[in-house]
Coordinates of C-alpha atoms in Angstrom, one line a residue:
Chain D
M1388 CA 24.2 -14.6 -10.5
S1389 CA 20.9 -16.5 -10.9
V1390 CA 17.6 -14.8 -10.3
V1391 CA 15.0 -17.2 -8.7
V1392 CA 11.3 -16.8 -8.1
V1393 CA 10.4 -17.7 -4.5
Q1394 CA 6.9 -16.5 -4.3
R1395 CA 4.1 -15.7 -6.7
E1396 CA 0.3 -15.2 -6.6
V1397 CA -2.3 -13.8 -8.8
V1398 CA -6.0 -12.8 -9.1
T1399 CA -7.7 -12.7 -12.5
A1400 CA -11.2 -13.1 -14.0
W1401 CA -10.9 -16.8 -13.2
G1402 CA -10.8 -16.0 -9.5
W1403 CA -8.3 -15.9 -6.7
G1404 CA -5.1 -17.8 -6.7
T1405 CA -2.7 -19.2 -9.3
A1406 CA -4.4 -22.6 -9.3
A1407 CA -7.8 -21.1 -10.2
C1408 CA -6.2 -19.0 -13.0
W1409 CA -4.3 -22.0 -14.4
S1410 CA -7.4 -24.2 -14.4
G1411 CA -9.3 -21.5 -16.2
I1412 CA -6.6 -21.0 -18.8
L1413 CA -6.6 -24.7 -19.6
T1414 CA -10.3 -24.7 -20.5
G1415 CA -9.3 -22.4 -23.5
R1416 CA -12.6 -20.5 -22.9
P1417 CA -13.0 -16.8 -22.4
A1418 CA -13.8 -15.4 -18.9
F1419 CA -15.5 -12.4 -20.5
A1420 CA -18.8 -10.9 -19.3
P1421 CA -20.8 -7.8 -20.1
V1422 CA -19.7 -4.9 -17.9
S1423 CA -22.3 -3.5 -15.5
R1424 CA -20.0 -1.0 -13.5
Y1425 CA -20.7 1.7 -16.0
D1426 CA -22.7 2.3 -19.2
T1427 CA -21.1 0.6 -22.2
R1428 CA -23.8 1.3 -24.7
F1429 CA -21.7 3.7 -26.8
F1430 CA -18.5 1.6 -26.6
Q1431 CA -17.2 -0.7 -29.3
S1432 CA -17.6 -3.7 -27.0
R1433 CA -19.5 -4.3 -23.8
L1434 CA -17.3 -7.1 -22.7
A1435 CA -14.4 -7.3 -20.3
A1436 CA -12.7 -9.9 -18.1
L1437 CA -13.8 -8.9 -14.6
I1438 CA -12.7 -10.2 -11.2
P1439 CA -15.7 -11.6 -9.3
G1440 CA -16.6 -9.7 -6.2
L1441 CA -15.0 -6.3 -6.8
T1442 CA -17.2 -3.3 -6.1
A1443 CA -16.9 0.1 -7.7
G1444 CA -17.5 3.2 -5.8
V1445 CA -16.6 2.0 -2.3
E1446 CA -13.8 3.4 -0.1
D1447 CA -11.1 1.1 -1.6
S1448 CA -10.3 1.6 -5.2
L1449 CA -10.7 -1.5 -7.5
V1450 CA -7.0 -2.3 -7.4
M1451 CA -6.7 -1.9 -3.7
Q1452 CA -9.6 -4.5 -3.4
M1453 CA -7.4 -6.8 -5.4
L1454 CA -4.1 -6.0 -3.6
R1455 CA -5.1 -6.2 0.1
P1456 CA -5.7 -9.9 0.1
L1457 CA -2.6 -10.5 -2.0
L1458 CA -0.3 -8.4 0.1
A1459 CA -1.5 -9.4 3.6
P1460 CA 0.3 -12.8 3.7
L1461 CA 3.6 -11.0 2.6
A1462 CA 3.6 -8.3 5.1
C1463 CA 5.7 -10.0 7.8
T1464 CA 7.6 -12.4 5.6
L1465 CA 9.7 -10.1 3.3
P1466 CA 13.5 -9.8 3.8
D1467 CA 14.4 -6.5 5.4
D1468 CA 16.1 -5.1 2.4
T1469 CA 13.4 -5.9 -0.1
L1470 CA 12.7 -3.3 -2.8
V1471 CA 9.0 -3.2 -3.7
V1472 CA 8.5 -2.4 -7.4
L1473 CA 4.9 -1.6 -8.3
A1474 CA 3.8 -1.9 -11.9
A1475 CA 0.7 -0.4 -13.3
T1476 CA -0.6 1.8 -16.2
T1477 CA -3.6 3.6 -14.7
G1478 CA -3.7 2.1 -11.2
E1479 CA -6.4 3.8 -9.1
V1480 CA -7.8 5.9 -11.9
D1481 CA -11.3 5.1 -10.7
L1482 CA -10.6 7.5 -7.9
L1483 CA -10.0 10.2 -10.5
E1484 CA -13.2 9.3 -12.2
R1485 CA -15.1 9.8 -9.0
H1486 CA -13.4 13.1 -8.4
C1487 CA -14.4 14.3 -11.8
L1488 CA -17.9 13.2 -11.1
G1489 CA -18.1 15.3 -8.0
A1490 CA -16.9 13.0 -5.2
A1491 CA -14.8 14.6 -2.4
I1492 CA -11.6 12.7 -3.5
P1493 CA -8.5 14.8 -4.2
P1494 CA -7.3 14.1 -7.7
E1495 CA -3.8 13.4 -6.5
E1496 CA -5.1 10.3 -4.7
S1497 CA -5.2 8.6 -8.1
C1498 CA -1.5 9.1 -8.8
L1499 CA 0.7 6.0 -9.1
T1500 CA 3.1 7.3 -6.5
R1501 CA 0.2 7.5 -4.1
L1502 CA -0.7 3.9 -4.8
L1503 CA 3.0 3.0 -4.2
E1504 CA 2.7 4.6 -0.8
R1505 CA -0.3 2.5 0.0
V1506 CA 1.3 -0.7 -1.2
T1507 CA 4.6 -0.1 0.7
G1508 CA 2.5 0.9 3.8
L1509 CA 0.6 -2.4 3.6
L1510 CA 3.8 -4.4 3.3
G1511 CA 5.7 -2.4 6.0
A1512 CA 8.4 -1.8 3.4
V1513 CA 10.6 1.3 3.3
D1514 CA 11.9 1.3 -0.2
G1515 CA 9.7 1.3 -3.3
C1516 CA 9.3 2.5 -6.8
V1517 CA 6.6 2.4 -9.4
I1518 CA 7.3 1.5 -13.0
S1519 CA 5.0 2.2 -15.8
A1520 CA 5.7 1.3 -19.4
A1521 CA 2.2 0.9 -21.0
C1522 CA 1.3 -2.8 -21.4
V1523 CA 4.9 -3.8 -20.7
S1524 CA 4.8 -2.3 -17.2
S1525 CA 5.2 -5.4 -15.2
S1526 CA 7.6 -7.1 -17.6
A1527 CA 9.8 -4.0 -17.3
A1528 CA 9.4 -4.1 -13.5
L1529 CA 10.5 -7.8 -13.5
A1530 CA 13.4 -7.0 -15.8
H1531 CA 14.5 -4.1 -13.6
G1532 CA 14.1 -6.2 -10.5
A1533 CA 16.2 -9.0 -12.0
A1534 CA 18.9 -6.5 -13.0
L1535 CA 19.0 -5.2 -9.4
V1536 CA 19.5 -8.7 -8.1
T1537 CA 22.2 -9.7 -10.6
T1538 CA 24.2 -6.5 -10.1
G1539 CA 24.1 -7.2 -6.4
E1540 CA 22.2 -3.9 -5.6
R1541 CA 19.4 -5.8 -4.0
A1542 CA 19.1 -9.3 -2.5
A1543 CA 15.3 -9.3 -3.0
V1544 CA 12.8 -7.5 -5.1
L1545 CA 9.0 -7.9 -4.8
V1546 CA 7.1 -7.0 -8.0
V1547 CA 3.5 -6.1 -7.5
A1548 CA 1.4 -5.5 -10.6
C1549 CA -2.2 -4.4 -11.0
D1550 CA -4.7 -2.7 -13.3
A1551 CA -8.5 -2.6 -13.3
V1552 CA -11.3 -2.4 -15.8
T1553 CA -12.6 1.2 -15.6
E1554 CA -14.7 3.5 -17.7
F1555 CA -11.6 5.6 -18.3
V1556 CA -9.7 2.7 -20.0
H1557 CA -12.7 1.1 -21.7
A1558 CA -13.7 4.4 -23.3
G1559 CA -10.2 5.0 -24.4
F1560 CA -9.6 1.7 -26.1
S1561 CA -13.1 2.1 -27.7
S1562 CA -12.1 5.5 -29.1
L1563 CA -9.1 3.8 -30.8
M1564 CA -11.4 1.2 -32.3
A1565 CA -9.2 -1.4 -30.7
L1566 CA -11.9 -3.7 -29.2
D1567 CA -13.4 -6.9 -30.6
P1568 CA -17.2 -6.6 -30.1
G1569 CA -17.4 -10.4 -29.7
G1570 CA -14.4 -10.9 -27.4
A1571 CA -10.7 -11.1 -28.3
R1572 CA -9.6 -14.1 -30.4
P1573 CA -5.8 -13.8 -30.5
F1574 CA -4.1 -15.2 -33.7
D1575 CA -7.5 -16.0 -35.2
K1576 CA -8.0 -15.5 -38.9
T1577 CA -10.9 -13.0 -38.3
R1578 CA -9.6 -11.4 -35.1
A1579 CA -10.9 -7.9 -34.7
G1580 CA -9.4 -6.5 -31.5
L1581 CA -8.7 -6.9 -27.8
T1582 CA -10.8 -7.3 -24.7
I1583 CA -9.7 -5.5 -21.6
G1584 CA -9.3 -7.4 -18.4
E1585 CA -8.2 -6.8 -14.8
A1586 CA -5.7 -8.6 -12.6
A1587 CA -3.2 -8.2 -9.9
G1588 CA -0.2 -10.3 -9.0
T1589 CA 2.9 -10.5 -6.9
M1590 CA 6.3 -12.2 -7.6
L1591 CA 9.3 -12.2 -5.2
L1592 CA 12.7 -12.4 -6.9
M1593 CA 15.9 -13.2 -5.1
S1594 CA 19.4 -14.3 -5.8
E1595 CA 19.8 -18.1 -5.5
A1596 CA 22.2 -17.6 -2.7
E1597 CA 19.7 -15.5 -0.8
A1598 CA 17.0 -18.1 -1.4
T1599 CA 19.2 -20.8 0.0
R1600 CA 20.2 -18.7 3.0
T1601 CA 16.6 -17.9 3.8
R1602 CA 15.4 -21.4 3.0
R1603 CA 12.8 -20.4 0.5
P1604 CA 11.5 -22.8 -2.1
V1605 CA 12.6 -22.0 -5.7
L1606 CA 9.6 -22.0 -8.0
G1607 CA 11.5 -21.2 -11.1
R1608 CA 14.2 -19.0 -12.5
L1609 CA 14.0 -15.7 -14.4
A1610 CA 16.8 -16.7 -16.6
G1611 CA 16.8 -13.9 -19.3
W1612 CA 15.2 -10.6 -20.1
G1613 CA 15.3 -8.0 -22.8
L1614 CA 13.6 -4.6 -23.4
S1615 CA 13.6 -2.6 -26.6
G1616 CA 11.7 0.2 -28.3
D1617 CA 10.3 0.4 -31.9
A1618 CA 10.7 4.2 -32.2
N1619 CA 7.9 3.9 -34.7
H1620 CA 4.4 5.0 -33.7
M1621 CA 2.5 5.8 -30.5
T1622 CA -0.1 3.0 -30.8
G1623 CA 0.9 0.7 -33.7
P1624 CA 3.8 -1.7 -33.4
S1625 CA 6.6 -1.8 -35.9
R1626 CA 5.1 -3.9 -38.7
D1627 CA 8.2 -6.1 -39.2
G1628 CA 8.6 -7.0 -35.5
S1629 CA 12.3 -6.0 -35.5
G1630 CA 12.0 -4.3 -32.1
L1631 CA 10.5 -7.4 -30.5
E1632 CA 13.1 -9.5 -32.2
R1633 CA 15.8 -7.5 -30.6
A1634 CA 14.2 -7.9 -27.1
I1635 CA 14.0 -11.6 -27.6
I1636 CA 17.6 -11.9 -28.7
Q1637 CA 18.7 -9.9 -25.7
A1638 CA 16.8 -12.3 -23.4
L1639 CA 18.3 -15.4 -25.1
A1640 CA 21.7 -13.9 -24.7
K1641 CA 21.2 -13.1 -21.1
A1642 CA 19.8 -16.6 -20.4
R1643 CA 22.7 -18.0 -22.4
V1644 CA 20.4 -20.3 -24.4
E1645 CA 19.9 -20.9 -28.1
P1646 CA 16.5 -20.4 -29.6
R1647 CA 16.0 -24.2 -29.9
A1648 CA 16.1 -24.4 -26.1
I1649 CA 12.8 -22.5 -25.9
G1650 CA 9.9 -25.0 -25.4
S1651 CA 7.0 -22.6 -25.9
I1652 CA 6.1 -19.0 -26.3
S1653 CA 3.6 -17.0 -24.3
A1654 CA 2.9 -14.3 -26.7
H1655 CA 1.4 -10.8 -26.0
G1656 CA -1.3 -11.9 -28.4
T1657 CA -3.9 -9.1 -27.9
G1658 CA -6.1 -10.1 -30.7
T1659 CA -5.5 -7.0 -32.7
P1660 CA -4.6 -7.6 -36.4
Y1661 CA -1.3 -5.7 -36.2
N1662 CA 0.0 -6.9 -32.9
D1663 CA -0.5 -10.6 -33.6
S1664 CA 0.9 -10.3 -37.1
M1665 CA 4.0 -8.4 -35.8
E1666 CA 4.7 -11.0 -33.2
M1667 CA 4.5 -13.9 -35.6
K1668 CA 7.0 -12.2 -37.9
A1669 CA 9.4 -11.8 -35.0
F1670 CA 8.9 -15.4 -33.8
R1671 CA 9.4 -16.8 -37.3
R1672 CA 12.7 -14.9 -37.7
V1673 CA 14.2 -15.8 -34.3
F1674 CA 13.0 -19.4 -34.4
A1675 CA 13.6 -19.9 -38.0
E1676 CA 14.9 -23.5 -37.5
S1677 CA 11.6 -24.9 -36.4
S1678 CA 8.2 -23.7 -35.1
R1679 CA 7.5 -23.4 -31.4
P1680 CA 4.1 -23.8 -29.7
V1681 CA 2.8 -20.2 -29.3
Y1682 CA -0.2 -19.3 -27.1
S1683 CA -2.0 -16.2 -25.8
V1684 CA -4.0 -16.1 -22.6
K1685 CA -5.7 -12.8 -23.5
G1686 CA -8.5 -14.7 -25.2
S1687 CA -9.3 -16.0 -21.7
I1688 CA -8.4 -13.4 -19.1
G1689 CA -8.4 -10.4 -21.4
H1690 CA -5.7 -7.8 -21.8
T1691 CA -4.7 -7.0 -18.2
M1692 CA -2.6 -4.0 -19.2
G1693 CA 0.0 -3.2 -16.6
A1694 CA -0.4 -6.6 -14.9
A1695 CA -0.2 -8.6 -18.2
G1696 CA 3.6 -9.4 -18.1
L1697 CA 3.6 -10.6 -14.5
V1698 CA 0.4 -12.6 -14.8
E1699 CA 1.5 -14.3 -18.0
L1700 CA 4.9 -15.1 -16.5
I1701 CA 3.2 -16.8 -13.5
L1702 CA 1.2 -18.9 -16.0
A1703 CA 4.4 -19.7 -17.9
L1704 CA 5.9 -21.1 -14.7
E1705 CA 2.8 -23.2 -14.2
S1706 CA 3.2 -24.4 -17.8
L1707 CA 6.7 -25.5 -17.0
K1708 CA 5.7 -27.2 -13.8
A1709 CA 2.8 -29.1 -15.4
G1710 CA 4.7 -29.9 -18.7
I1711 CA 1.7 -28.6 -20.6
V1712 CA 1.5 -25.8 -23.2
P1713 CA -1.9 -24.2 -22.6
P1714 CA -4.3 -23.6 -25.5
S1715 CA -4.4 -20.2 -27.1
A1716 CA -7.8 -19.2 -25.8
N1717 CA -10.9 -18.4 -27.8
L1718 CA -9.4 -19.6 -31.1
R1719 CA -11.8 -20.6 -33.8
E1720 CA -9.7 -20.7 -37.0
V1721 CA -5.9 -20.0 -36.7
D1722 CA -4.6 -17.3 -39.0
L1723 CA -2.3 -18.5 -41.8
E1724 CA 0.6 -16.5 -40.3
A1725 CA 0.3 -18.5 -37.1
Q1726 CA -0.4 -22.0 -38.6
D1727 CA 1.7 -24.8 -37.1
W1728 CA 2.6 -22.4 -34.3
V1729 CA -0.6 -21.5 -32.5
H1730 CA -3.0 -24.2 -31.3
G1731 CA -6.5 -24.0 -29.7
T1732 CA -5.9 -27.1 -27.6
A1733 CA -3.4 -27.8 -24.8
L1734 CA -0.3 -29.7 -25.8
P1735 CA 1.7 -32.1 -23.7
A1736 CA 5.3 -30.9 -23.3
P1737 CA 7.0 -33.0 -20.5
D1738 CA 10.5 -32.2 -21.7
M1739 CA 10.0 -28.4 -21.9
R1740 CA 12.8 -26.6 -20.1
A1741 CA 12.2 -22.9 -21.0
V1742 CA 9.4 -20.6 -21.8
L1743 CA 9.6 -17.3 -23.5
S1744 CA 7.1 -14.6 -22.6
T1745 CA 6.7 -11.5 -24.7
N1746 CA 4.8 -8.3 -24.3
S1747 CA 4.5 -5.1 -26.3
G1748 CA 2.9 -1.7 -25.5
F1749 CA 1.9 1.7 -26.7
G1750 CA 4.8 3.8 -27.7
G1751 CA 6.5 0.8 -29.2
I1752 CA 7.9 -0.8 -26.1
N1753 CA 8.8 -4.5 -26.2
S1754 CA 9.8 -7.0 -23.6
A1755 CA 10.9 -10.6 -23.6
L1756 CA 11.3 -12.7 -20.4
I1757 CA 12.6 -16.3 -20.2
V1758 CA 11.8 -18.6 -17.3
T1759 CA 13.2 -22.0 -16.6
P1760 CA 12.5 -24.6 -13.8
Chain C
M1000 CA 23.3 1.8 -2.1
N1001 CA 26.8 3.1 -2.6
T1002 CA 26.3 6.8 -2.9
T1003 CA 30.0 7.4 -3.7
E1004 CA 29.8 5.4 -6.9
S1005 CA 30.1 7.5 -10.0
I1006 CA 27.8 8.4 -12.8
C1007 CA 29.2 9.7 -16.0
I1008 CA 27.3 12.6 -17.4
R1009 CA 27.5 13.6 -21.1
G1010 CA 25.0 16.5 -21.0
I1011 CA 22.4 18.2 -18.8
G1012 CA 19.6 20.3 -20.1
W1013 CA 16.9 22.0 -18.1
L1014 CA 14.1 24.5 -18.5
N1015 CA 11.2 26.0 -16.5
E1016 CA 8.7 28.7 -17.3
E1017 CA 11.3 31.5 -17.5
A1018 CA 14.7 30.1 -18.3
W1019 CA 16.6 27.3 -19.8
G1020 CA 20.2 26.0 -19.6
R1021 CA 22.8 23.6 -20.8
L1022 CA 25.0 22.9 -17.8
L1023 CA 28.2 21.4 -19.0
C1024 CA 28.6 24.2 -21.5
D1025 CA 27.4 26.7 -19.0
E1026 CA 24.9 28.2 -21.4
G1027 CA 21.5 29.4 -20.9
E1028 CA 19.2 32.4 -20.8
T1029 CA 16.0 33.7 -19.4
C1030 CA 13.0 33.8 -21.7
A1031 CA 9.3 33.5 -21.5
V1032 CA 7.9 30.0 -21.8
P1033 CA 11.1 28.3 -23.1
H1034 CA 9.4 25.2 -24.2
A1035 CA 7.4 27.3 -26.7
A1036 CA 10.2 29.6 -27.7
L1037 CA 12.8 26.8 -28.1
W1038 CA 10.3 24.7 -30.1
K1039 CA 11.0 26.7 -33.2
Q1040 CA 12.8 24.6 -35.7
G1041 CA 16.6 24.9 -35.5
Q1042 CA 16.8 26.3 -32.0
V1043 CA 17.2 23.0 -30.2
L1044 CA 15.3 20.5 -32.4
A1045 CA 17.0 20.2 -35.8
T1046 CA 14.0 18.6 -37.6
P1047 CA 10.2 19.1 -37.2
V1048 CA 8.6 16.9 -34.6
K1049 CA 5.7 14.8 -36.0
N1050 CA 2.3 15.2 -34.4
S1051 CA 3.6 17.9 -32.0
G1052 CA 0.3 19.7 -32.3
R1053 CA -1.3 17.1 -30.0
F1054 CA 1.4 17.0 -27.4
D1055 CA 0.6 17.9 -23.9
T1056 CA 2.9 20.2 -21.8
A1057 CA 4.7 17.2 -20.2
T1058 CA 5.7 15.9 -23.6
R1059 CA 6.9 19.3 -24.8
L1060 CA 9.0 19.8 -21.7
T1061 CA 10.5 16.4 -21.9
M1062 CA 11.3 16.7 -25.6
V1063 CA 13.0 20.1 -25.2
A1064 CA 14.9 19.0 -22.0
V1065 CA 16.3 16.0 -23.9
A1066 CA 17.3 18.1 -26.9
L1067 CA 19.1 20.5 -24.6
A1068 CA 20.9 17.7 -22.9
L1069 CA 22.0 16.2 -26.2
G1070 CA 23.1 19.7 -27.4
D1071 CA 25.0 20.1 -24.1
G1072 CA 27.0 17.0 -24.9
G1073 CA 27.8 18.3 -28.4
R1074 CA 25.1 16.3 -30.2
C1075 CA 22.4 18.1 -32.0
G1076 CA 19.9 16.7 -34.4
V1077 CA 18.1 13.4 -34.9
E1078 CA 20.8 11.7 -36.8
S1079 CA 23.5 11.9 -34.1
A1080 CA 21.8 10.1 -31.2
G1081 CA 22.8 6.5 -30.4
P1082 CA 20.0 4.2 -31.5
G1083 CA 20.2 1.8 -28.5
T1084 CA 19.7 4.7 -26.1
G1085 CA 17.4 4.1 -23.2
L1086 CA 14.9 6.5 -21.8
L1087 CA 13.9 6.9 -18.2
G1088 CA 11.3 9.4 -17.1
G1089 CA 10.2 10.3 -13.6
S1090 CA 7.8 12.7 -11.9
R1091 CA 5.7 12.7 -8.8
A1092 CA 2.4 13.3 -10.7
G1093 CA 3.0 11.0 -13.7
S1094 CA 0.3 11.6 -16.2
A1095 CA -2.2 13.0 -13.7
A1096 CA -2.8 16.3 -15.5
T1097 CA -3.4 14.6 -18.8
N1098 CA -5.6 12.0 -17.2
R1099 CA -7.8 14.7 -15.8
S1100 CA -8.1 16.5 -19.1
Y1101 CA -9.0 13.3 -21.0
F1102 CA -11.7 12.2 -18.6
Q1103 CA -13.2 15.7 -18.2
D1104 CA -13.4 15.9 -22.0
Y1105 CA -15.1 12.5 -22.1
L1106 CA -17.6 13.6 -19.5
Q1107 CA -18.3 16.8 -21.5
A1108 CA -19.1 14.6 -24.5
G1109 CA -21.8 13.0 -22.5
R1110 CA -19.8 9.9 -21.7
T1111 CA -20.4 8.6 -25.2
L1112 CA -17.1 9.1 -27.0
A1113 CA -13.6 9.6 -25.7
R1114 CA -10.8 11.1 -27.7
G1115 CA -8.1 8.7 -28.8
N1116 CA -5.6 11.5 -29.2
L1117 CA -6.0 12.4 -25.5
F1118 CA -6.2 8.8 -24.3
I1119 CA -2.8 7.9 -25.7
Y1120 CA -1.1 10.5 -23.5
T1121 CA -2.8 9.1 -20.3
L1122 CA 0.3 6.9 -19.7
P1123 CA 3.3 8.2 -17.8
S1124 CA 5.5 6.7 -20.5
S1125 CA 3.9 8.5 -23.4
P1126 CA 6.3 11.6 -23.4
L1127 CA 9.2 9.2 -23.5
A1128 CA 7.6 7.3 -26.5
E1129 CA 7.4 10.6 -28.4
V1130 CA 11.0 11.4 -27.7
A1131 CA 12.0 7.9 -28.8
I1132 CA 10.1 8.2 -32.0
H1133 CA 11.6 11.6 -32.8
F1134 CA 15.2 10.8 -32.0
G1135 CA 15.1 7.1 -33.0
F1136 CA 16.0 5.8 -29.6
T1137 CA 15.4 2.0 -29.6
G1138 CA 16.6 1.1 -26.1
P1139 CA 14.5 0.3 -23.0
M1140 CA 12.0 2.9 -21.9
F1141 CA 9.9 3.3 -18.8
Y1142 CA 8.5 5.8 -16.3
A1143 CA 9.7 5.3 -12.7
G1144 CA 8.2 7.1 -9.7
F1145 CA 9.5 7.1 -6.2
T1146 CA 8.1 8.0 -2.8
G1147 CA 11.1 10.2 -1.9
G1148 CA 14.4 11.4 -3.4
A1149 CA 13.0 11.5 -6.9
I1150 CA 16.1 12.8 -8.7
Y1151 CA 18.5 10.6 -6.7
N1152 CA 16.5 7.4 -7.3
L1153 CA 15.9 8.3 -11.0
L1154 CA 19.7 8.5 -11.6
A1155 CA 20.4 5.4 -9.5
T1156 CA 17.8 3.6 -11.7
A1157 CA 19.5 4.9 -14.9
R1158 CA 22.8 3.7 -13.5
T1159 CA 21.4 0.2 -13.1
M1160 CA 20.3 0.3 -16.8
L1161 CA 23.8 1.3 -17.9
R1162 CA 25.3 -1.6 -15.8
E1163 CA 22.9 -3.9 -17.5
G1164 CA 24.3 -3.0 -20.9
T1165 CA 22.2 -0.2 -22.2
P1166 CA 24.8 1.9 -24.1
E1167 CA 23.4 5.3 -23.0
V1168 CA 20.5 6.5 -20.9
I1169 CA 18.7 9.8 -20.8
A1170 CA 16.9 10.3 -17.5
I1171 CA 14.3 13.0 -17.4
H1172 CA 12.6 14.4 -14.4
A1173 CA 9.6 16.5 -15.3
G1174 CA 7.2 18.5 -13.3
E1175 CA 4.1 20.5 -14.4
S1176 CA 6.2 23.4 -15.6
D1177 CA 9.8 22.4 -15.5
A1178 CA 12.1 19.5 -16.6
I1179 CA 15.7 18.4 -16.4
A1180 CA 17.4 15.8 -18.5
F1181 CA 20.6 13.9 -17.8
W1182 CA 22.4 12.2 -20.7
M1183 CA 24.4 9.5 -19.1
G1184 CA 26.8 6.9 -20.4
P1185 CA 29.2 4.3 -18.9
G1186 CA 32.4 5.7 -17.4
G1187 CA 35.5 6.2 -19.5
A1188 CA 34.6 9.0 -22.0
A1189 CA 37.4 11.5 -21.6
S1190 CA 35.4 14.6 -21.8
A1191 CA 32.5 13.6 -19.7
P1192 CA 32.3 14.8 -16.2
V1193 CA 32.0 12.2 -13.5
L1194 CA 30.0 12.9 -10.4
T1195 CA 29.1 10.8 -7.5
L1196 CA 25.4 10.2 -7.0
D1197 CA 25.3 12.2 -3.8
Q1198 CA 26.9 15.2 -5.5
V1199 CA 23.9 15.3 -7.8
A1200 CA 21.0 14.7 -5.4
V1201 CA 20.1 14.0 -1.8
R1202 CA 18.5 10.6 -1.3
E1203 CA 15.8 11.7 1.1
E1204 CA 15.2 15.1 -0.3
A1205 CA 11.7 15.9 -1.5
D1206 CA 11.3 17.2 -5.0
Q1207 CA 13.0 20.5 -5.5
P1208 CA 12.5 23.0 -8.3
V1209 CA 14.6 22.3 -11.3
A1210 CA 16.2 25.7 -11.4
Q1211 CA 17.5 25.1 -7.8
L1212 CA 18.8 21.7 -8.8
A1213 CA 20.5 23.2 -11.8
G1214 CA 22.2 25.7 -9.6
R1215 CA 23.6 23.0 -7.3
L1216 CA 24.8 21.0 -10.3
R1217 CA 26.5 24.0 -11.8
R1218 CA 28.5 24.4 -8.5
A1219 CA 29.3 20.7 -8.3
L1220 CA 30.5 20.7 -11.9
K1221 CA 32.7 23.7 -11.3
G1222 CA 34.1 22.0 -8.2
N1223 CA 35.2 19.1 -10.4
G1224 CA 36.9 21.6 -12.7
T1225 CA 35.2 20.2 -15.7
V1226 CA 32.7 22.8 -16.9
C1227 CA 33.5 24.1 -20.4
A1228 CA 34.2 27.7 -20.7

């Protein structure tokens, strides 16, 4: 049973809407700016990819400010049996920050299950779950949603993903020395870390039969997916990329395509030395026959954590539609391991028929998703 | 959702602050703070757990519950777990307690330096990651939270993972002071009891204490005539 995408929307540091994000990605430039929401003097980097117009410390959390405009158009249009799957890592943790700083906000208001209640309430939906798997959260949510559709358990699944730039997260990544002070440069020879970003997105998955029955336009197909674990280390990926390789092979098998059918790869590409190296090792083994154009958008919109998988899959669909492989953003000099694979300029690809999107996260979680027209 | 469809259970382990149990083998005992008492090497964990000194309570509870479930199914020790095993964790609060500890610690340090060792546990999936590292589980792994019927929905989600091709799944529901783990596989294993989803949990039921759930499961398993003597 084919899983099709019938709706998608996103907000990132490039602004509101898929078109704005895609245009920004094509520039190859970073949408980073110094953070003014909190004091960053003691952090490894002052930069983040921030959504214009969000205000910290008001009634709505940062992620609710992102989600309200995204969810409003969906409220009356979802099929009755739609399962809402929320994906996030820290969600409304800014509410916990405010509690700890003395605000009269109960700490349980920051729980992911509470955010799920708010999201399902906005949508008028009955059934929902929240999935969290570190930086693979929304990829795992998409994979689970696709599984529910193909097993016939659900006719429709709406994946909603979000995470915000908060002092909680910024301080944490800084404590791990994981940030590039000058801004993330994925696959660059002298890359030195990631830049955090914030984003939210939605994607409605259906069976093709349900899409036809409800006369919804098909924007693309989620043709394959795979999830795996490294069982190696809490923060560092398996150095040889074998876990990611397994996830990619699962996705290819599910999509029933050979590696040569993949036109381009949207990598996790955080800009940390270990992650980018690990990914290239996995890609070189799976696509041993010939190189594929590889890009990362995290040098543009930052590492959007729980939202990364969904945002990057939306951009992969745009890439298919436009027949263009976007540039790997903020690249100055490509690392030797990525030479002939990663490019700092957009590439025409009018015959591209499939894009692989990969993500990896803390705890050694890996995901691979394949989209086709 | 077909509540009469089966789930095949290979082992169930549970613990709270005063007791622990393995349900299929009908073993268990009361003891003070089982997750500390059972932590001693050889009792439920055959080999030392790396970095356990930094584990929060949720991670300890999860680790011990999983070890009890594997022991219940006749598998003890790191080497005997299936490598492609998936992990699914659920709780209402997620990593809320750890989040609070981390941020309060950061505030006490004058908002200058956070502790990386606390930060890495501020993800609801972190306890699962530690279990995966210790037992060598390389299958899919994620936290799933629900607005109602936590156990029911957790097991239904695990069932979807099995249908998708994950060879085995361990689903763990953990609260602040208790945890229960279900080691599940696809149907067909001769010695593994088969229960319907609604024998295990009620879809609309709010979270119930693990000891209460364990009691219900013990009765359900005896009703199926499959509990080991």
